Coordinates of C-alpha atoms and ligand atoms in Angstrom, one line a residue:
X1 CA 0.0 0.0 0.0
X2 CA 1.1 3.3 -0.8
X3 CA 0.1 6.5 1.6
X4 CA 0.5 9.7 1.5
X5 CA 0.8 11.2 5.0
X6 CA 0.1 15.1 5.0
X7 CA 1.8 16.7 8.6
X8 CA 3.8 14.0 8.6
X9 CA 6.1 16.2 10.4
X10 CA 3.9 17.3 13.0
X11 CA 3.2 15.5 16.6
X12 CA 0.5 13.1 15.4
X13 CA 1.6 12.3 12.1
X14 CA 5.2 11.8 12.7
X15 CA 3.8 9.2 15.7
X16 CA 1.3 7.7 12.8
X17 CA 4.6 7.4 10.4
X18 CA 7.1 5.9 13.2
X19 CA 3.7 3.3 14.0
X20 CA 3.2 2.1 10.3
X21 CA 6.9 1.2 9.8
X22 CA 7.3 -0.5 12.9
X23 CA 3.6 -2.2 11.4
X24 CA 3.3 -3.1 8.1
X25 CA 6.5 -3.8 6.4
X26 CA 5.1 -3.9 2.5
X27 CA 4.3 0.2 2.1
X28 CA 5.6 3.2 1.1
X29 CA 5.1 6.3 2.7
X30 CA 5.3 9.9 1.1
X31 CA 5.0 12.5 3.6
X32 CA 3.9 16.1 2.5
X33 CA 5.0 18.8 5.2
X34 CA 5.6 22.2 4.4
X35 CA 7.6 22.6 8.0
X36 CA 5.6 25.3 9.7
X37 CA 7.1 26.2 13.2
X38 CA 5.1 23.0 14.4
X39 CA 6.7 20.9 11.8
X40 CA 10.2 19.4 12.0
X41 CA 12.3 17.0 9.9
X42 CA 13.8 16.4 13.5
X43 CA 10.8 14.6 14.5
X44 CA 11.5 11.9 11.7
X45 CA 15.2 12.0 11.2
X46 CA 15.8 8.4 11.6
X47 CA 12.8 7.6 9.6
X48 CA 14.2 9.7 6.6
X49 CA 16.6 6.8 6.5
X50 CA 14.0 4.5 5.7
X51 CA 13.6 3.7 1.9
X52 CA 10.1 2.9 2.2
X53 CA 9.8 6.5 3.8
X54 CA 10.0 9.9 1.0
X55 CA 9.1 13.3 2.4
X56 CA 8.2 16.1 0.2
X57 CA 8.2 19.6 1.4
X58 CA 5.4 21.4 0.3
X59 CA 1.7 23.2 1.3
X60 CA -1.3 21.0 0.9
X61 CA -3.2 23.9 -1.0
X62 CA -0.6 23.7 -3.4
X63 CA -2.0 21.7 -6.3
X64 CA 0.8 21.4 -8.4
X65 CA 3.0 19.7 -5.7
X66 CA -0.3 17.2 -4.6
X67 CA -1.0 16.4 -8.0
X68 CA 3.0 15.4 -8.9
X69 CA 3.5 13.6 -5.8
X70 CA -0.2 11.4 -7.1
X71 CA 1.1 11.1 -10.7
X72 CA 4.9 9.9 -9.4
X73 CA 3.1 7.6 -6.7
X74 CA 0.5 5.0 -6.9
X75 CA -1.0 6.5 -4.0
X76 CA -3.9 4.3 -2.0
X77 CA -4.6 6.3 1.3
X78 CA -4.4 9.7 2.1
X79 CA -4.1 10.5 5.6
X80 CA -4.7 14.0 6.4
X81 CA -3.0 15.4 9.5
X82 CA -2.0 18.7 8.2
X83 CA -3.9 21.4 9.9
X84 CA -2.8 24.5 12.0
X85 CA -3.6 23.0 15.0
X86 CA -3.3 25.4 18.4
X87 CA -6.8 26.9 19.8
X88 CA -4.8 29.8 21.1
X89 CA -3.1 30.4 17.5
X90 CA -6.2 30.4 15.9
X91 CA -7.9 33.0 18.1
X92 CA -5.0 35.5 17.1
X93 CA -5.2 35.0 13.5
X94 CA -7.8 32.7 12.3
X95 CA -7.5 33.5 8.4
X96 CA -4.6 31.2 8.2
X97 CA -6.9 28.2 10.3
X98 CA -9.7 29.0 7.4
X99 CA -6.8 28.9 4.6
X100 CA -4.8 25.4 5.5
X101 CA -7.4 23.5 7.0
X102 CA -10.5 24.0 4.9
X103 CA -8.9 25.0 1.7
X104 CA -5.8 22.3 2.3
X105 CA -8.9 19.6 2.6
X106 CA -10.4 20.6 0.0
X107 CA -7.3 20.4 -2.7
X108 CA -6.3 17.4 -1.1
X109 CA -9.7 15.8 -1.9
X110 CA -10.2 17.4 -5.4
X111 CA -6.7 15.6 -6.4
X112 CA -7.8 12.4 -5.2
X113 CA -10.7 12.2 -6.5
X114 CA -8.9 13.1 -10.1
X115 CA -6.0 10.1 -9.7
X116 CA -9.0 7.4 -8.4
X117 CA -11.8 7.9 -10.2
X118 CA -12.0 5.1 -13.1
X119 CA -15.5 6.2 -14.5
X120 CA -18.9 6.9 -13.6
X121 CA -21.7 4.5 -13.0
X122 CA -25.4 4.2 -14.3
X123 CA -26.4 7.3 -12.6
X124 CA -23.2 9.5 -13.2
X125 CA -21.1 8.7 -9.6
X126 CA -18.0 8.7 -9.9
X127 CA -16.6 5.3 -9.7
X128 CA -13.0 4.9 -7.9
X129 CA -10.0 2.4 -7.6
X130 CA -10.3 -0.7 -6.0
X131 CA -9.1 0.0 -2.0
X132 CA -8.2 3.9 -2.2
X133 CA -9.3 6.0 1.1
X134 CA -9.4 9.3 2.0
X135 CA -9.1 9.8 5.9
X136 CA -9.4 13.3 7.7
X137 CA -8.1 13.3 10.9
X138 CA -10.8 15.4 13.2
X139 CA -10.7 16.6 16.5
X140 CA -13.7 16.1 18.6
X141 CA -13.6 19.7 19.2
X142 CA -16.0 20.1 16.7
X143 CA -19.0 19.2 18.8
X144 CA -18.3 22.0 21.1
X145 CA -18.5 21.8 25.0
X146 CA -19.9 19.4 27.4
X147 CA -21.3 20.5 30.7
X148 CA -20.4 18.3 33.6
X149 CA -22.1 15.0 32.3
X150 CA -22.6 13.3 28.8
X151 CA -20.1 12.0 26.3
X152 CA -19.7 13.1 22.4
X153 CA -21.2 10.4 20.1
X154 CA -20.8 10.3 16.2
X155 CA -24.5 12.1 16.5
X156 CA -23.9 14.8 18.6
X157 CA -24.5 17.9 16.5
X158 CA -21.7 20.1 15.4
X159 CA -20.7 23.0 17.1
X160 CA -17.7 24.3 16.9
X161 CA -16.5 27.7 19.2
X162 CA -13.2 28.5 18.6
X163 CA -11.8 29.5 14.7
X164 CA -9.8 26.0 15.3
X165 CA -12.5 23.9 15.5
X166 CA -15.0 25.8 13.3
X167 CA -12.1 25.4 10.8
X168 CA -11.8 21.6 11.2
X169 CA -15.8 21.6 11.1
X170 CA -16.0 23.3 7.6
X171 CA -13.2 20.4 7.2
X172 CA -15.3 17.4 7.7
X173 CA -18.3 18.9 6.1
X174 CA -16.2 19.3 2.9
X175 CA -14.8 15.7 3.4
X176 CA -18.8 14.5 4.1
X177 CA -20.0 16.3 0.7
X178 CA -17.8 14.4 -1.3
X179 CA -18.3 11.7 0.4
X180 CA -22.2 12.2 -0.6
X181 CA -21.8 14.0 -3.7
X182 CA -19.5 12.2 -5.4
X183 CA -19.3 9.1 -3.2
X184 CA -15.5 9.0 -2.5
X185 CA -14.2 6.3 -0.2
X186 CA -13.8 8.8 2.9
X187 CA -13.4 8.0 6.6
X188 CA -13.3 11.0 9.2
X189 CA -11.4 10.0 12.9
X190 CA -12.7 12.5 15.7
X191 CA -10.2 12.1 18.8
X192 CA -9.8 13.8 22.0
X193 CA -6.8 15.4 23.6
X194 CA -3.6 13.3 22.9
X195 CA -0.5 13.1 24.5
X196 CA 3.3 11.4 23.9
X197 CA 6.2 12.2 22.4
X198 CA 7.0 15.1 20.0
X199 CA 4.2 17.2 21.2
X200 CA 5.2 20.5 20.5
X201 CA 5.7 22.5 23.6
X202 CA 3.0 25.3 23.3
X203 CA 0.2 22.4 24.3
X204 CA -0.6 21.9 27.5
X205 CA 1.6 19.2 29.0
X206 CA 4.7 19.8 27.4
X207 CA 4.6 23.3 28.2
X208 CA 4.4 22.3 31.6
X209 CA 7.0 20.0 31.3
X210 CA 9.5 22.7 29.9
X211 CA 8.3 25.1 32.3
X212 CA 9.4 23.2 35.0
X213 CA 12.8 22.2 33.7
X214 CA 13.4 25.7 33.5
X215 CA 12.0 26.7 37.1
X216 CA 9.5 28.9 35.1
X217 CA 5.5 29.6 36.1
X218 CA 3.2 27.1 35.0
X219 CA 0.5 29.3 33.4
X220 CA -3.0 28.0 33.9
X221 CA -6.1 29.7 32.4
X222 CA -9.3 30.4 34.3
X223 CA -9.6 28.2 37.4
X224 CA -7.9 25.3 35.9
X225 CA -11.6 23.1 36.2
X226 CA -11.8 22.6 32.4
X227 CA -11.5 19.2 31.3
X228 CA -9.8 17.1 28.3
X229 CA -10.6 13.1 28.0
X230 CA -6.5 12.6 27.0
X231 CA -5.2 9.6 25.0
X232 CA -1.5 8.4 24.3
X233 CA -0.7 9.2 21.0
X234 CA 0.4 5.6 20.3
X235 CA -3.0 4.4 20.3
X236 CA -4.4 7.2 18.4
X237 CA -2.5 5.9 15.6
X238 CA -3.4 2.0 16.0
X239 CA -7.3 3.1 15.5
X240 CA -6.2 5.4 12.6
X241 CA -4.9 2.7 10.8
X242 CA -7.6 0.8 11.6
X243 CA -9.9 2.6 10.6
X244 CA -8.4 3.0 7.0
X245 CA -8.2 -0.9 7.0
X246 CA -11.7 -1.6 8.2
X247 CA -13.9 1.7 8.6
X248 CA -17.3 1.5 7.0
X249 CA -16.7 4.1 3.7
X250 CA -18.2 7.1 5.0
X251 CA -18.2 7.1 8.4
X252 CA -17.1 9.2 11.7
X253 CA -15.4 7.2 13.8
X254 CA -15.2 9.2 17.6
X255 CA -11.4 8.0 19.3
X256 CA -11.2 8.8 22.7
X257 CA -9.9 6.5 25.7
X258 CA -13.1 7.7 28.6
X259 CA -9.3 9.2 30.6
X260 CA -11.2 13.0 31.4
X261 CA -8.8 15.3 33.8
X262 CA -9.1 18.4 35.1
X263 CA -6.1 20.4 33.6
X264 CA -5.1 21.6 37.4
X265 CA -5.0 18.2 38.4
X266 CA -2.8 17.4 34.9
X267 CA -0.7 20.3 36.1
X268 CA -0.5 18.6 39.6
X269 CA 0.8 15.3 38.4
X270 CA 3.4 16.6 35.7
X271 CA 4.7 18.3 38.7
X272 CA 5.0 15.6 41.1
X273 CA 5.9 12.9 38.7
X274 CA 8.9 15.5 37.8
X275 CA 10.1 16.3 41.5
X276 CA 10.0 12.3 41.6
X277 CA 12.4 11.7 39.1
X278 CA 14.6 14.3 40.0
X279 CA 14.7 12.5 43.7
X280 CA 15.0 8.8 42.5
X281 CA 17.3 9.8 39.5
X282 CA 20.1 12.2 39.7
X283 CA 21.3 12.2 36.1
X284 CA 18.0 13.2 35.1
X285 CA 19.1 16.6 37.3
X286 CA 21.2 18.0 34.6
X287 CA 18.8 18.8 32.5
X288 CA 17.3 21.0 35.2
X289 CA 18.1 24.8 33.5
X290 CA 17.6 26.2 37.6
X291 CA 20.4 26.1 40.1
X292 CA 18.6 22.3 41.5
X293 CA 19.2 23.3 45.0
X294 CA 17.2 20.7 47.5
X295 CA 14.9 20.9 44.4
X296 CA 12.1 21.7 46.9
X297 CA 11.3 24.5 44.0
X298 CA 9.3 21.7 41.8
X299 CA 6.2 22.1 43.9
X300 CA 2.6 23.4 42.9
X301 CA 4.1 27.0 43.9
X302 CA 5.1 27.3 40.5
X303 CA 1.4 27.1 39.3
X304 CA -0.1 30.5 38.4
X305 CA -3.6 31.3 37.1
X306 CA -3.4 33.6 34.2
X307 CA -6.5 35.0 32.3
X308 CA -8.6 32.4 30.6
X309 CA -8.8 31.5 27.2
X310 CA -11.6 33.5 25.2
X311 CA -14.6 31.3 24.5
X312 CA -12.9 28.4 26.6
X313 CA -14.5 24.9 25.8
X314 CA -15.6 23.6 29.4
X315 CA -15.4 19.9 29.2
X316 CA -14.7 17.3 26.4
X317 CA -15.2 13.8 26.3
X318 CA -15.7 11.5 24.2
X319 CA -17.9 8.1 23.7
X320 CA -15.8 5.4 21.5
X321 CA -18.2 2.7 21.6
X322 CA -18.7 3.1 17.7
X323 CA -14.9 2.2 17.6
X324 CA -14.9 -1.0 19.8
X325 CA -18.1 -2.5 18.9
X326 CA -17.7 -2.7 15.0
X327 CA -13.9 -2.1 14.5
X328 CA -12.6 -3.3 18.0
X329 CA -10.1 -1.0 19.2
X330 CA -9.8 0.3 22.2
X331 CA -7.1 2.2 24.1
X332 CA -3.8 0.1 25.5
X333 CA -1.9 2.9 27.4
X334 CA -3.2 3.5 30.8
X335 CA -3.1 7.0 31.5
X336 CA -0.5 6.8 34.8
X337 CA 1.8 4.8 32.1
X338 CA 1.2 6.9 29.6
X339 CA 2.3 10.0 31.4
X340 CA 5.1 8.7 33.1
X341 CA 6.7 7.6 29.7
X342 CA 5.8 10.8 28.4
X343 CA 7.4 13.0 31.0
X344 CA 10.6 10.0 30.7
X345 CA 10.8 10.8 27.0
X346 CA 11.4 14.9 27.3
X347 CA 13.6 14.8 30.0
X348 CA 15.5 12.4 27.7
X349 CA 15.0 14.2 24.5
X350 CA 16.5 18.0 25.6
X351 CA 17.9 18.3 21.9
X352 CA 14.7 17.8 20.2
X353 CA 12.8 20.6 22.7
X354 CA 15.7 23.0 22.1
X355 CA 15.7 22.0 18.4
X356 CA 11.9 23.0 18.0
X357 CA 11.4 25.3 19.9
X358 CA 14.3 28.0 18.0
X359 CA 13.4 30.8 16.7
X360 CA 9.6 31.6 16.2
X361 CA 8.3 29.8 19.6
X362 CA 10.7 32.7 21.6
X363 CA 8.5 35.2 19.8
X364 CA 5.0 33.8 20.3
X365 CA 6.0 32.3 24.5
X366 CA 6.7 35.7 24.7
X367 CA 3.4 37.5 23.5
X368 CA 1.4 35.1 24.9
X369 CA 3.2 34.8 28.5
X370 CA 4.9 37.9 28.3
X371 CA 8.6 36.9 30.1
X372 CA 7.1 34.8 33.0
Ligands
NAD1 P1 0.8 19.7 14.7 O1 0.5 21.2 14.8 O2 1.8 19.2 15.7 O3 1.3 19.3 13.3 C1 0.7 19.8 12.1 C2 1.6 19.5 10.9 O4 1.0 19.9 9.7 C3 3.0 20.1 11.0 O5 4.0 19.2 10.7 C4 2.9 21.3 10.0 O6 4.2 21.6 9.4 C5 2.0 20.6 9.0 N1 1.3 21.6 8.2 C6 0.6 22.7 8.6 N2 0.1 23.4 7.6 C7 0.5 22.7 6.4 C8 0.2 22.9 5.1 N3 -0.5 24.0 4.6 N4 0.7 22.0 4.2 C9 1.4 21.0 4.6 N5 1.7 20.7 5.9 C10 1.2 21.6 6.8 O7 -0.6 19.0 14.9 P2 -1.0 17.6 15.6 O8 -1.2 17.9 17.0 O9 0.0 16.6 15.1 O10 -2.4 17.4 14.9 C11 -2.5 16.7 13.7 C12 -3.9 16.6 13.2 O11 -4.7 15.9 14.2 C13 -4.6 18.0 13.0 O12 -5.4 17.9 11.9 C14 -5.4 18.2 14.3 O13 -6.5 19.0 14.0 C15 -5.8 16.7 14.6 N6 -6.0 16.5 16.1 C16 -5.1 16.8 17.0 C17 -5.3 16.5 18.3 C18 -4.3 16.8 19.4 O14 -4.5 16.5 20.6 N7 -3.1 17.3 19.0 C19 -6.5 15.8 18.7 C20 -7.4 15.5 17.7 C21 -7.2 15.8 16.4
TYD2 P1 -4.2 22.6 24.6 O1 -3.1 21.7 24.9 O2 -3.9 23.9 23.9 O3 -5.3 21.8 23.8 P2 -6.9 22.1 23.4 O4 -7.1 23.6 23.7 O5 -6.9 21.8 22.0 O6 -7.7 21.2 24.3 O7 -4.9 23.0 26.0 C1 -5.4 21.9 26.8 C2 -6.1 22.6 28.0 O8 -5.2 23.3 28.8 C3 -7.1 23.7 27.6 O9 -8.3 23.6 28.5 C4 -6.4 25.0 27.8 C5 -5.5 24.7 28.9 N1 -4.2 25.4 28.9 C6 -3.7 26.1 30.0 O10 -4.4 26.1 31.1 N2 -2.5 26.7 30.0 C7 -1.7 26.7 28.8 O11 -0.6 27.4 28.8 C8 -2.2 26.0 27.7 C9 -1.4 26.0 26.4 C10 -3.4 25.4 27.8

């Protein structure tokens, strides 16, 4: 089989790359990146070595570059993770959210549909290639905010707050239109919150993370009582793929792993779970950029409440049962695991922090945060 990976570069594709060579030995894998500040050949050096593995830098609105890479490559899936992805990003300059990810799905799809389609059938459908799938990769942000009780289903109406997710909305309803209109094989994935390696640090916990290694304040908006349903990355990417293997053509599949946490009490933990390290493993200490003292710094005095978010989504959490019943995944990495290993892997991987966050994340940490 032959994918093309869009973000490839990026925390959840990269993850999804790294998980199908380690899986399937008989692909080939052409990643299109066009490296924005959340993209990094970093992320994938060692799978650059790989010959089943050819990157290709360029914009997914570009249809010149999407339409070489489909007549060079006998291209089966498309996997879409390219998207400006950061809530807070998109609420200080949405255009860009409305450019990449509507407009990026949108050429991706129109290309596809040219390469697969073989002909049209009795009533003028377009008829496709034997096995080809489209897959958007959707954020169950799109069905808004939950109160303190109920779970997102694949029926919960759409209702997107932020430019983020209305931008991923106007994403899957471009997806579901040719998906109805011209009946392309298409799949749409909506997960929650995920976790794991290569996050880049202007999310959540691996801002904590690098706050802490640098005895900076951990900002935390509002009250800290909103809650994400978080899932390792790891098995985000299983239920991808198997989704593209077995998903129903058509359908929403809703990935979550029923893990909801307060983001103080995320904050709490990534603190602890730090301090502990530090105590039970002293080499871990020089990567401590504070003088480490008796280390009695890593404590919750670090946290500091900072204005919220505008529009801030209250809860999220999602229902997988649609998953498990007819495709049966469900989540492998308990949470306590999942964070440990996390928190393991960045005080492990200094380079790649330092690495990616160069340059432009200097400039937006500091409008954001100010010098904190
Ligand atoms: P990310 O920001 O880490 O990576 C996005 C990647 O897309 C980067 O490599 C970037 O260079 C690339 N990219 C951006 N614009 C591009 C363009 N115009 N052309 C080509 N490449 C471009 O994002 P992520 O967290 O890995 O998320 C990947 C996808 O998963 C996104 O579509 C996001 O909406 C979705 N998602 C993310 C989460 C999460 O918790 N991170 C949860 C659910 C869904
Ligand atoms: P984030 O990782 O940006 O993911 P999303 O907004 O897509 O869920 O944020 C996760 C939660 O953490 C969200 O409720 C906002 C909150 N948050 C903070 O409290 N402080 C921060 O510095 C950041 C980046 C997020």
């Amino acid at each position: 089989m032959v994918y093309l990976v869009t973000g490839g570069a990026g925390f959840i594709g990269a993850n999804f790359v790294k998980y199908l060579l380690k899986k399937h030995n008989d692909i080939k894998i052409i990643v299109l990146d066009n490296l924005t500040y959340a993209g990094n050949l970093g992320t994938i050096k060692e799978d650059l070595e790989d010959p089943r593995l050819i990157f290709v830098k360029g914009d997914i609105k570009d249809p010149e570059i999407v339409n070489d890479i489909f007549e060079r490559y006998p291209i089966d899936y498309v996997v879409n993770f390219a998207a400006e992805s950061h809530v807070d990003r998109s609420i200080e300059n949405p255009q860009i959210f409305l450019e990449t990810n509507i407009l990026g799905t949108q050429n991706l799809l129109d290309i596809a549909k040219k390469h697969w389609s073989t002909g049209k059938d009795d009533k003028g459908y377009p008829t496709y290639k034997e096995g080809v799938k489209y897959l958007q990769v959707s954020t169950d942000e799109v069905y808004g905010s939950l109160g303190e009780t109920g779970y997102f289903t694949e029926e919960t109406p759409l209702d997107p707050r932020s430019p983020y997710s209305a931008s991923k909305t106007g994403a899957d309803l471009i997806v579901k239109a040719y998906g109805e209109t011209y009946k392309m094989p298409v799949n749409i994935t909506r997960c929650s919150n995920n976790y794991g390696p290569y996050h880049f640090p202007e999310k959540l916990i691996p801002l904590i993370i690098k706050n802490i290694l640098e005895g900076k304040q951990l900002p935390v908006y509002g009250d800290g009582s909103n809650v994400r349903d978080w899932l390792y990355v790891e098995d985000h990417c299983k239920a991808i793929d198997m989704v593209l293997l077995k998903g129903r053509k058509g359908e929403v599949y809703n990935i979550g792993g029923h893990n909801e946490k307060k983001n103080i009490d995320i904050v709490k933990l990534t603190i602890s779970t730090i301090s502990r390290f530090m105590k039970e493993k002293p080499e871990y200490r020089k990567v401590l950029k504070k003088e480490e003292g008796d280390l009695s710094w890593i404590c919750d005095e670090l946290i500091t409440y900072v204005s919220d978010r505008l529009g801030h989504d209250q809860r999220y959490a999602i229902d997988p049962s649609k998953i498990t019943r007819e495709l049966g995944w469900s989540p492998e990495t308990k949470f306590e695991d999942g964070i440990v290993k996390t928190i393991r892997w960045y005080l492990e991987n200094q380079d790649w922090v330092e690495e990616v966050t160069s340059g432009d994340y200097q400039k937006y940490y500091e409008k954001m945060y100010g010098s904190r």
